[in-house]
CSV table of C-alpha atoms in Angstrom, one decimal:
chain,number,residue,atom,x,y,z
A,1,MET,CA,0.1,-0.1,-0.1
A,2,HIS,CA,1.1,3.4,-1.1
A,3,VAL,CA,-0.1,7.1,-0.2
A,4,GLN,CA,0.7,10.1,-2.3
A,5,HIS,CA,-0.3,13.5,-2.0
A,6,ASP,CA,-0.2,16.1,-5.2
A,7,GLN,CA,-1.1,20.3,-5.0
A,8,LEU,CA,-3.2,21.4,-7.6
A,9,GLU,CA,-3.4,25.2,-8.3
A,10,VAL,CA,-6.6,26.3,-9.8
A,11,ARG,CA,-6.8,30.1,-11.3
A,12,SER,CA,-10.7,30.9,-11.1
A,13,HIS,CA,-12.2,33.9,-12.7
A,14,GLY,CA,-15.5,34.0,-11.5
A,15,LYS,CA,-18.3,32.2,-10.2
A,16,GLY,CA,-18.6,28.9,-12.2
A,17,LEU,CA,-17.3,25.3,-12.9
A,18,TYR,CA,-13.6,24.6,-13.8
A,19,GLU,CA,-12.9,21.1,-14.8
A,20,VAL,CA,-9.9,19.1,-12.9
A,21,THR,CA,-10.5,15.7,-14.1
A,22,ASP,CA,-7.7,15.0,-16.7
A,23,ASP,CA,-5.3,16.9,-13.8
A,24,VAL,CA,-6.5,14.5,-11.5
A,25,GLN,CA,-5.9,11.5,-13.5
A,26,SER,CA,-2.1,12.9,-14.3
A,27,LYS,CA,-1.4,12.6,-10.5
A,28,ILE,CA,-2.8,9.1,-10.3
A,29,ASP,CA,-0.3,8.2,-13.0
A,30,LYS,CA,2.2,9.4,-11.8
A,31,SER,CA,1.8,7.7,-8.5
A,32,GLY,CA,1.7,4.2,-9.9
A,33,VAL,CA,-1.1,3.6,-7.5
A,34,ARG,CA,-3.1,0.9,-9.7
A,35,ASN,CA,-6.0,0.0,-7.4
A,36,GLY,CA,-7.1,2.6,-4.4
A,37,THR,CA,-9.4,5.5,-4.3
A,38,VAL,CA,-8.2,9.2,-4.6
A,39,THR,CA,-9.5,11.9,-2.9
A,40,VAL,CA,-9.4,15.0,-4.3
A,41,PHE,CA,-9.7,17.9,-1.1
A,42,VAL,CA,-10.3,21.9,-1.6
A,43,GLN,CA,-8.5,24.1,1.3
A,44,HIS,CA,-10.8,26.7,0.8
A,45,THR,CA,-14.5,27.6,2.4
A,46,SER,CA,-15.3,29.6,-0.6
A,47,CYS,CA,-15.6,27.0,-3.3
A,48,SER,CA,-16.3,23.5,-3.6
A,49,ILE,CA,-15.4,20.1,-5.4
A,50,VAL,CA,-18.1,18.7,-7.0
A,51,ILE,CA,-18.7,15.7,-9.6
A,52,MET,CA,-20.9,17.3,-12.5
A,53,GLU,CA,-22.2,16.2,-16.1
A,54,ASN,CA,-19.3,17.0,-18.0
A,55,ALA,CA,-21.1,16.8,-21.7
A,56,ASP,CA,-23.1,19.8,-22.3
A,57,PRO,CA,-22.3,23.6,-21.2
A,58,THR,CA,-26.1,24.3,-20.7
A,59,ALA,CA,-26.2,21.8,-17.8
A,60,ARG,CA,-23.6,24.0,-16.2
A,61,ARG,CA,-25.3,27.2,-16.9
A,62,ASP,CA,-28.3,26.0,-15.2
A,63,LEU,CA,-26.7,24.8,-12.0
A,64,GLU,CA,-24.8,28.4,-11.5
A,65,GLU,CA,-28.4,30.2,-12.2
A,66,PHE,CA,-30.2,27.6,-9.8
A,67,PHE,CA,-27.2,28.5,-7.0
A,68,ASP,CA,-27.5,32.0,-7.4
A,69,ARG,CA,-31.5,32.2,-7.3
A,70,LEU,CA,-31.3,29.5,-3.9
A,71,VAL,CA,-28.4,31.9,-2.4
A,72,PRO,CA,-29.3,35.3,-3.3
A,73,GLU,CA,-26.4,37.3,-3.0
A,74,HIS,CA,-28.5,40.3,-0.8
A,75,ALA,CA,-30.7,38.2,1.5
A,76,ALA,CA,-31.7,40.5,4.2
A,77,TYR,CA,-30.5,38.9,7.2
A,78,PHE,CA,-26.8,38.3,6.5
A,79,THR,CA,-24.6,39.9,9.2
A,80,HIS,CA,-21.5,38.4,7.4
A,81,ARG,CA,-20.5,40.8,4.9
A,82,SER,CA,-16.8,42.6,5.3
A,83,GLU,CA,-15.8,40.8,2.0
A,84,GLY,CA,-18.5,41.9,-0.1
A,85,SER,CA,-22.2,40.5,-0.9
A,86,ASP,CA,-20.5,37.0,-2.6
A,87,ASP,CA,-19.0,36.4,0.5
A,88,MET,CA,-21.6,34.9,2.9
A,89,PRO,CA,-23.2,33.2,-0.2
A,90,SER,CA,-20.1,31.5,-1.1
A,91,HIS,CA,-20.0,29.6,2.6
A,92,ILE,CA,-23.4,28.7,2.2
A,93,ARG,CA,-22.8,27.1,-1.4
A,94,MET,CA,-20.2,25.3,-0.4
A,95,VAL,CA,-21.8,23.7,2.7
A,96,LEU,CA,-24.5,22.8,0.2
A,97,THR,CA,-22.0,21.0,-2.2
A,98,ARG,CA,-18.8,19.2,-1.3
A,99,THR,CA,-15.3,20.1,0.2
A,100,SER,CA,-14.1,16.7,-1.4
A,101,GLU,CA,-14.9,13.9,-3.7
A,102,THR,CA,-13.5,10.3,-3.3
A,103,VAL,CA,-13.4,8.5,-6.6
A,104,PRO,CA,-12.4,4.8,-6.8
A,105,ILE,CA,-9.2,3.7,-9.1
A,106,VAL,CA,-9.1,0.5,-11.3
A,107,ASP,CA,-6.0,-0.6,-13.1
A,108,GLY,CA,-4.6,3.2,-12.7
A,109,LYS,CA,-8.0,4.8,-14.0
A,110,MET,CA,-10.5,7.1,-11.7
A,111,GLN,CA,-13.7,5.0,-12.6
A,112,LEU,CA,-16.3,8.0,-13.4
A,113,GLY,CA,-19.3,7.2,-15.2
A,114,THR,CA,-19.5,8.4,-19.1
A,115,TRP,CA,-20.8,11.9,-18.1
A,116,GLN,CA,-19.0,12.3,-14.8
A,117,GLY,CA,-16.4,15.0,-14.3
A,118,ILE,CA,-14.6,16.3,-11.5
A,119,PHE,CA,-15.2,20.4,-11.4
A,120,LEU,CA,-13.8,23.2,-8.9
A,121,PHE,CA,-17.1,25.0,-8.0
A,122,GLU,CA,-15.8,28.6,-7.4
A,123,HIS,CA,-18.7,30.8,-5.2
A,124,ARG,CA,-16.7,34.1,-5.5
A,125,ARG,CA,-16.4,36.9,-8.2
A,126,ALA,CA,-12.9,38.1,-7.8
A,127,PRO,CA,-10.1,35.9,-9.7
A,128,HIS,CA,-8.5,33.4,-7.3
A,129,ARG,CA,-5.6,31.1,-7.0
A,130,ARG,CA,-7.1,27.5,-5.4
A,131,LYS,CA,-5.3,25.3,-3.9
A,132,VAL,CA,-6.6,21.7,-4.3
A,133,LEU,CA,-4.9,18.8,-2.5
A,134,ILE,CA,-4.9,15.1,-4.4
A,135,THR,CA,-4.4,12.2,-2.2
A,136,THR,CA,-3.8,9.0,-4.0
A,137,ILE,CA,-4.3,5.8,-1.5
A,138,GLY,CA,-3.6,2.4,-2.9
A,139,GLU,CA,-1.2,-0.5,-4.2
B,1,MET,CA,-3.5,-4.0,3.6
B,2,HIS,CA,-6.3,-4.8,1.1
B,3,VAL,CA,-8.3,-3.2,-1.7
B,4,GLN,CA,-11.2,-4.8,-3.4
B,5,HIS,CA,-13.5,-3.1,-5.9
B,6,ASP,CA,-17.1,-4.8,-6.3
B,7,GLN,CA,-19.7,-3.7,-8.8
B,8,LEU,CA,-23.5,-3.5,-8.1
B,9,GLU,CA,-26.5,-2.8,-10.3
B,10,VAL,CA,-29.3,-0.9,-9.0
B,11,ARG,CA,-32.7,-1.0,-10.8
B,12,SER,CA,-34.5,2.0,-10.2
B,13,HIS,CA,-38.5,2.6,-11.3
B,14,GLY,CA,-38.7,6.2,-10.7
B,15,LYS,CA,-37.9,9.3,-8.5
B,16,GLY,CA,-37.0,7.7,-4.8
B,17,LEU,CA,-34.5,6.1,-2.6
B,18,TYR,CA,-33.6,2.4,-2.9
B,19,GLU,CA,-31.8,1.0,0.3
B,20,VAL,CA,-28.5,-0.7,-0.7
B,21,THR,CA,-27.4,-1.2,2.9
B,22,ASP,CA,-27.3,-4.8,2.7
B,23,ASP,CA,-25.7,-5.2,-0.6
B,24,VAL,CA,-22.8,-3.3,0.5
B,25,GLN,CA,-22.2,-5.1,3.8
B,26,SER,CA,-22.3,-8.4,1.6
B,27,LYS,CA,-19.4,-7.2,-0.7
B,28,ILE,CA,-17.6,-6.3,2.8
B,29,ASP,CA,-18.0,-9.9,4.1
B,30,LYS,CA,-16.7,-11.6,0.9
B,31,SER,CA,-13.7,-8.7,1.0
B,32,GLY,CA,-12.3,-10.5,4.1
B,33,VAL,CA,-11.6,-7.2,5.4
B,34,ARG,CA,-12.3,-6.4,9.2
B,35,ASN,CA,-10.9,-3.0,9.5
B,36,GLY,CA,-11.2,-0.3,7.3
B,37,THR,CA,-13.4,2.2,5.4
B,38,VAL,CA,-16.0,1.2,2.5
B,39,THR,CA,-16.4,3.9,-0.1
B,40,VAL,CA,-20.2,3.6,-2.1
B,41,PHE,CA,-19.6,5.7,-5.4
B,42,VAL,CA,-22.4,6.2,-8.0
B,43,GLN,CA,-21.0,6.1,-11.7
B,44,HIS,CA,-23.7,8.6,-12.6
B,45,THR,CA,-25.1,12.7,-12.7
B,46,SER,CA,-28.8,11.8,-12.3
B,47,CYS,CA,-28.9,9.9,-9.0
B,48,SER,CA,-27.1,10.0,-5.8
B,49,ILE,CA,-25.7,8.1,-2.8
B,50,VAL,CA,-27.0,9.3,0.6
B,51,ILE,CA,-27.5,8.0,3.8
B,52,MET,CA,-30.5,8.6,5.2
B,53,GLU,CA,-33.4,7.6,7.8
B,54,ASN,CA,-34.0,3.6,7.6
B,55,ALA,CA,-36.9,2.8,9.5
B,56,ASP,CA,-39.8,5.1,8.8
B,57,PRO,CA,-41.2,5.4,5.5
B,58,THR,CA,-42.7,9.1,5.8
B,59,ALA,CA,-39.2,10.4,6.5
B,60,ARG,CA,-38.4,9.0,3.2
B,61,ARG,CA,-41.6,10.4,1.5
B,62,ASP,CA,-41.3,14.0,3.0
B,63,LEU,CA,-37.7,13.8,1.9
B,64,GLU,CA,-38.5,13.6,-1.6
B,65,GLU,CA,-41.6,16.0,-1.8
B,66,PHE,CA,-39.0,18.7,-0.3
B,67,PHE,CA,-36.5,17.9,-3.3
B,68,ASP,CA,-39.2,18.0,-5.8
B,69,ARG,CA,-40.2,21.8,-4.1
B,70,LEU,CA,-36.9,22.6,-4.1
B,71,VAL,CA,-35.9,22.3,-7.5
B,72,PRO,CA,-39.1,22.2,-9.9
B,73,GLU,CA,-39.2,20.3,-12.9
B,74,HIS,CA,-40.4,23.4,-14.9
B,75,ALA,CA,-37.9,26.3,-14.0
B,76,ALA,CA,-38.3,28.9,-16.8
B,77,TYR,CA,-34.9,29.5,-16.8
B,78,PHE,CA,-33.5,26.2,-17.6
B,79,THR,CA,-32.0,25.6,-20.9
B,80,HIS,CA,-30.8,21.6,-20.5
B,81,ARG,CA,-34.1,20.3,-21.4
B,82,SER,CA,-32.9,17.4,-24.0
B,83,GLU,CA,-33.8,14.7,-22.2
B,84,GLY,CA,-37.3,16.1,-20.6
B,85,SER,CA,-38.2,18.2,-17.4
B,86,ASP,CA,-36.7,16.1,-15.2
B,87,ASP,CA,-33.3,16.1,-16.8
B,88,MET,CA,-32.0,19.5,-15.4
B,89,PRO,CA,-33.4,18.6,-12.2
B,90,SER,CA,-31.6,15.8,-11.8
B,91,HIS,CA,-28.1,17.0,-12.1
B,92,ILE,CA,-29.2,19.8,-9.4
B,93,ARG,CA,-30.3,17.5,-7.0
B,94,MET,CA,-27.2,15.2,-7.4
B,95,VAL,CA,-24.6,18.3,-6.8
B,96,LEU,CA,-27.1,19.3,-3.5
B,97,THR,CA,-26.7,15.9,-2.3
B,98,ARG,CA,-23.7,13.3,-2.7
B,99,THR,CA,-21.8,10.7,-5.0
B,100,SER,CA,-20.2,8.9,-2.7
B,101,GLU,CA,-20.5,7.6,0.9
B,102,THR,CA,-17.7,6.8,3.1
B,103,VAL,CA,-18.3,4.5,6.2
B,104,PRO,CA,-15.6,3.1,8.5
B,105,ILE,CA,-15.5,-1.0,9.0
B,106,VAL,CA,-15.0,-2.3,12.5
B,107,ASP,CA,-14.6,-6.0,13.0
B,108,GLY,CA,-16.2,-6.6,9.5
B,109,LYS,CA,-19.3,-4.8,10.0
B,110,MET,CA,-19.9,-1.2,8.5
B,111,GLN,CA,-20.1,1.1,11.1
B,112,LEU,CA,-23.8,2.7,10.4
B,113,GLY,CA,-25.6,4.3,13.5
B,114,THR,CA,-29.1,2.6,14.4
B,115,TRP,CA,-31.3,4.6,12.0
B,116,GLN,CA,-28.9,5.0,9.1
B,117,GLY,CA,-29.3,3.1,5.9
B,118,ILE,CA,-27.1,3.7,2.7
B,119,PHE,CA,-29.6,4.6,-0.4
B,120,LEU,CA,-29.3,5.3,-4.0
B,121,PHE,CA,-31.4,8.4,-4.4
B,122,GLU,CA,-32.9,8.3,-8.2
B,123,HIS,CA,-34.0,11.5,-9.6
B,124,ARG,CA,-35.3,10.2,-12.7
B,125,ARG,CA,-38.8,9.2,-13.7
B,126,ALA,CA,-38.0,6.5,-16.0
B,127,PRO,CA,-36.5,2.8,-15.3
B,128,HIS,CA,-33.0,3.0,-15.1
B,129,ARG,CA,-29.9,0.5,-14.2
B,130,ARG,CA,-27.7,2.2,-12.1
B,131,LYS,CA,-24.0,1.5,-11.5
B,132,VAL,CA,-22.6,1.4,-7.7
B,133,LEU,CA,-18.7,0.8,-7.3
B,134,ILE,CA,-18.1,-0.5,-3.8
B,135,THR,CA,-14.5,-0.2,-2.5
B,136,THR,CA,-13.2,-1.8,0.7
B,137,ILE,CA,-9.8,-0.2,1.7
B,138,GLY,CA,-8.2,-2.2,5.0
B,139,GLU,CA,-6.4,-5.0,6.8
C,1,MET,CA,-0.3,1.1,6.3
C,2,HIS,CA,-1.9,1.2,9.4
C,3,VAL,CA,-5.8,1.9,10.5
C,4,GLN,CA,-7.4,3.2,13.9
C,5,HIS,CA,-10.7,3.8,14.8
C,6,ASP,CA,-11.5,6.6,17.6
C,7,GLN,CA,-14.8,7.5,19.0
C,8,LEU,CA,-15.8,11.1,20.1
C,9,GLU,CA,-18.9,12.1,21.8
C,10,VAL,CA,-20.2,15.9,21.5
C,11,ARG,CA,-22.6,17.0,23.5
C,12,SER,CA,-24.9,19.3,21.6
C,13,HIS,CA,-27.2,22.0,23.3
C,14,GLY,CA,-29.6,23.1,20.3
C,15,LYS,CA,-29.4,23.5,16.7
C,16,GLY,CA,-26.0,25.3,15.4
C,17,LEU,CA,-22.0,24.5,14.4
C,18,TYR,CA,-19.9,22.8,17.4
C,19,GLU,CA,-16.2,22.5,16.2
C,20,VAL,CA,-14.3,19.3,16.4
C,21,THR,CA,-11.3,20.1,14.8
C,22,ASP,CA,-8.6,19.9,17.7
C,23,ASP,CA,-10.2,16.7,19.0
C,24,VAL,CA,-10.0,14.8,15.6
C,25,GLN,CA,-6.0,16.1,15.5
C,26,SER,CA,-5.5,14.6,18.6
C,27,LYS,CA,-6.9,11.3,17.7
C,28,ILE,CA,-4.8,11.4,14.5
C,29,ASP,CA,-1.7,12.2,16.7
C,30,LYS,CA,-2.4,9.3,18.9
C,31,SER,CA,-2.6,6.9,15.9
C,32,GLY,CA,0.9,7.8,14.8
C,33,VAL,CA,0.1,8.0,11.0
C,34,ARG,CA,2.2,10.7,9.4
C,35,ASN,CA,0.6,10.2,6.1
C,36,GLY,CA,-2.5,9.3,4.5
C,37,THR,CA,-6.3,10.3,5.2
C,38,VAL,CA,-8.7,10.9,7.9
C,39,THR,CA,-12.4,10.1,7.5
C,40,VAL,CA,-14.7,11.9,10.4
C,41,PHE,CA,-18.3,10.1,10.4
C,42,VAL,CA,-21.2,11.0,12.1
C,43,GLN,CA,-23.8,7.7,13.4
C,44,HIS,CA,-27.0,10.1,13.1
C,45,THR,CA,-29.5,11.1,10.7
C,46,SER,CA,-30.5,14.3,12.4
C,47,CYS,CA,-26.9,16.0,12.6
C,48,SER,CA,-24.3,16.6,10.0
C,49,ILE,CA,-20.4,16.8,9.4
C,50,VAL,CA,-19.3,19.7,7.6
C,51,ILE,CA,-15.9,21.9,6.8
C,52,MET,CA,-16.7,25.7,7.2
C,53,GLU,CA,-15.2,29.1,8.0
C,54,ASN,CA,-14.0,28.7,11.3
C,55,ALA,CA,-12.9,32.8,12.2
C,56,ASP,CA,-15.9,34.6,12.4
C,57,PRO,CA,-19.2,33.4,14.0
C,58,THR,CA,-21.5,35.4,12.1
C,59,ALA,CA,-20.5,33.4,9.1
C,60,ARG,CA,-22.2,30.4,11.0
C,61,ARG,CA,-25.1,32.5,12.8
C,62,ASP,CA,-26.1,33.2,9.0
C,63,LEU,CA,-25.7,30.0,7.6
C,64,GLU,CA,-27.8,28.6,10.5
C,65,GLU,CA,-30.7,31.4,9.5
C,66,PHE,CA,-30.2,30.3,6.0
C,67,PHE,CA,-31.0,26.6,6.7
C,68,ASP,CA,-33.9,27.5,9.3
C,69,ARG,CA,-35.5,29.3,6.2
C,70,LEU,CA,-34.8,26.5,3.4
C,71,VAL,CA,-36.1,24.1,5.6
C,72,PRO,CA,-39.1,25.6,7.6
C,73,GLU,CA,-40.1,23.6,10.7
C,74,HIS,CA,-43.9,23.6,9.9
C,75,ALA,CA,-43.9,22.9,6.4
C,76,ALA,CA,-47.6,21.8,5.6
C,77,TYR,CA,-46.8,18.6,3.9
C,78,PHE,CA,-44.3,16.9,6.5
C,79,THR,CA,-46.2,13.9,7.8
C,80,HIS,CA,-43.2,12.6,9.6
C,81,ARG,CA,-43.5,14.4,12.5
C,82,SER,CA,-43.3,11.9,15.8
C,83,GLU,CA,-40.4,13.5,17.1
C,84,GLY,CA,-41.7,17.2,17.3
C,85,SER,CA,-41.7,20.0,14.5
C,86,ASP,CA,-37.6,20.0,14.1
C,87,ASP,CA,-37.6,16.4,13.5
C,88,MET,CA,-38.2,15.8,9.4
C,89,PRO,CA,-36.6,19.2,8.8
C,90,SER,CA,-33.1,17.4,10.6
C,91,HIS,CA,-33.3,14.5,8.2
C,92,ILE,CA,-33.5,17.0,5.0
C,93,ARG,CA,-30.7,19.5,6.6
C,94,MET,CA,-28.8,16.2,7.4
C,95,VAL,CA,-29.1,15.1,3.4
C,96,LEU,CA,-28.4,18.3,1.9
C,97,THR,CA,-25.1,18.6,4.1
C,98,ARG,CA,-23.1,15.7,4.7
C,99,THR,CA,-22.7,12.4,7.1
C,100,SER,CA,-18.8,12.5,6.9
C,101,GLU,CA,-15.6,14.8,5.2
C,102,THR,CA,-12.3,13.2,4.4
C,103,VAL,CA,-9.3,15.2,5.2
C,104,PRO,CA,-5.5,14.2,3.7
C,105,ILE,CA,-2.8,13.4,7.0
C,106,VAL,CA,1.1,15.1,5.4
C,107,ASP,CA,3.3,14.8,8.4
C,108,GLY,CA,0.8,14.1,10.7
C,109,LYS,CA,-1.2,17.1,10.4
C,110,MET,CA,-4.7,17.4,8.6
C,111,GLN,CA,-4.4,19.7,5.6
C,112,LEU,CA,-7.1,22.2,6.3
C,113,GLY,CA,-6.8,25.6,4.5
C,114,THR,CA,-6.4,28.5,7.0
C,115,TRP,CA,-10.0,29.2,7.5
C,116,GLN,CA,-11.3,25.6,7.2
C,117,GLY,CA,-12.5,23.9,10.7
C,118,ILE,CA,-14.7,20.8,11.0
C,119,PHE,CA,-17.8,20.9,12.8
C,120,LEU,CA,-20.8,18.6,13.9
C,121,PHE,CA,-23.6,20.5,12.8
C,122,GLU,CA,-26.8,20.0,14.8
C,123,HIS,CA,-29.9,20.0,13.6
C,124,ARG,CA,-32.5,19.2,16.9
C,125,ARG,CA,-33.0,21.8,19.5
C,126,ALA,CA,-33.1,19.2,22.3
C,127,PRO,CA,-29.5,18.5,23.9
C,128,HIS,CA,-27.9,15.3,22.6
C,129,ARG,CA,-24.9,12.9,22.8
C,130,ARG,CA,-23.6,12.3,19.2
C,131,LYS,CA,-21.1,9.9,18.5
C,132,VAL,CA,-18.8,10.6,16.0
C,133,LEU,CA,-16.5,7.9,14.3
C,134,ILE,CA,-12.6,9.1,13.7
C,135,THR,CA,-10.5,6.1,10.9
C,136,THR,CA,-7.1,7.3,10.2
C,137,ILE,CA,-5.4,5.2,7.5
C,138,GLY,CA,-2.2,5.7,6.4
C,139,GLU,CA,1.5,4.9,7.3
């Protein structure tokens, strides 16, 4: 059994989904692990890691629109506003989604379904450099 | 340390929760792993894996009703409609819940609480065959 | 490779977030694991485990207010009411968040970002003793 950690930096430029599937697979290739799991973990509380439909961009746009309506920027009861109107919604959107995903690895390949991709889901409007940790465990 | 992957096919017939707890435990029994974790991962973007209350069916019906109201099928702003009115909501419901669950294994048994069950949460109306991957890691 | 399971009891006194970050790190210290992952799993269906912003208490209060509005206690369509008006909302809030979090461990330390903390998110009003299982896997 073997454990490998790799870092990935994702540069975001506004709210939305940024695919990292190929970057994650590259780290697995490097690790030499053939059977096990990979955990993709983002070290922030204002963006998420999610698995999402990777084929049709309209699905991602509709998802973003849904979240903008579910967690509006200007809710009257928000008191945590120090970093702007997209600050508190970013934490709520993160709690409603996920900080990490764990995917099985078989014969060196992530076992994603045909339409599954791994995405960083950015919840802030300003550009950010996001730190993602990729941990491969297996044999 | 040992890694075992098993496949499970779940046949769904409409929106709702389908329990897989016993199927997952059977795969753990077969693996021979006594201490470790099991990851239950679904290879689709229009259904989810969730842990939910397993005793009272009214809790599951209320949960389904909540999701039907939170993510309505006919939202005017949806553009991703190629597969019907339950298509886009299925992706949103998946992002709001989970693609996998990881559960500790002690002495060969999943350490679920008294009322916890593992369910496939189907978000489409038509019947589907859903592929679930069960990865047991431990000693 | 090594697997260690530890139990943690969290005493909650009403809805809200209870930080367990230091308790989890203590169990990792005890395990001797230097590189791997830790999975924090709660054995209940009416509270959650989430990673959340740990610096500003107003962020946590706004989060609680958001969930109280998203999943109101007295929805007319709820039929699962045997344990009171906060019963069914507690299960929905759990499904919308998470039952476990998995965090990478490097050089014996959880790799949380600067503002990330691990919290038990209690969804019931009455005091509870919550059982959390901490599973450390690594070398």
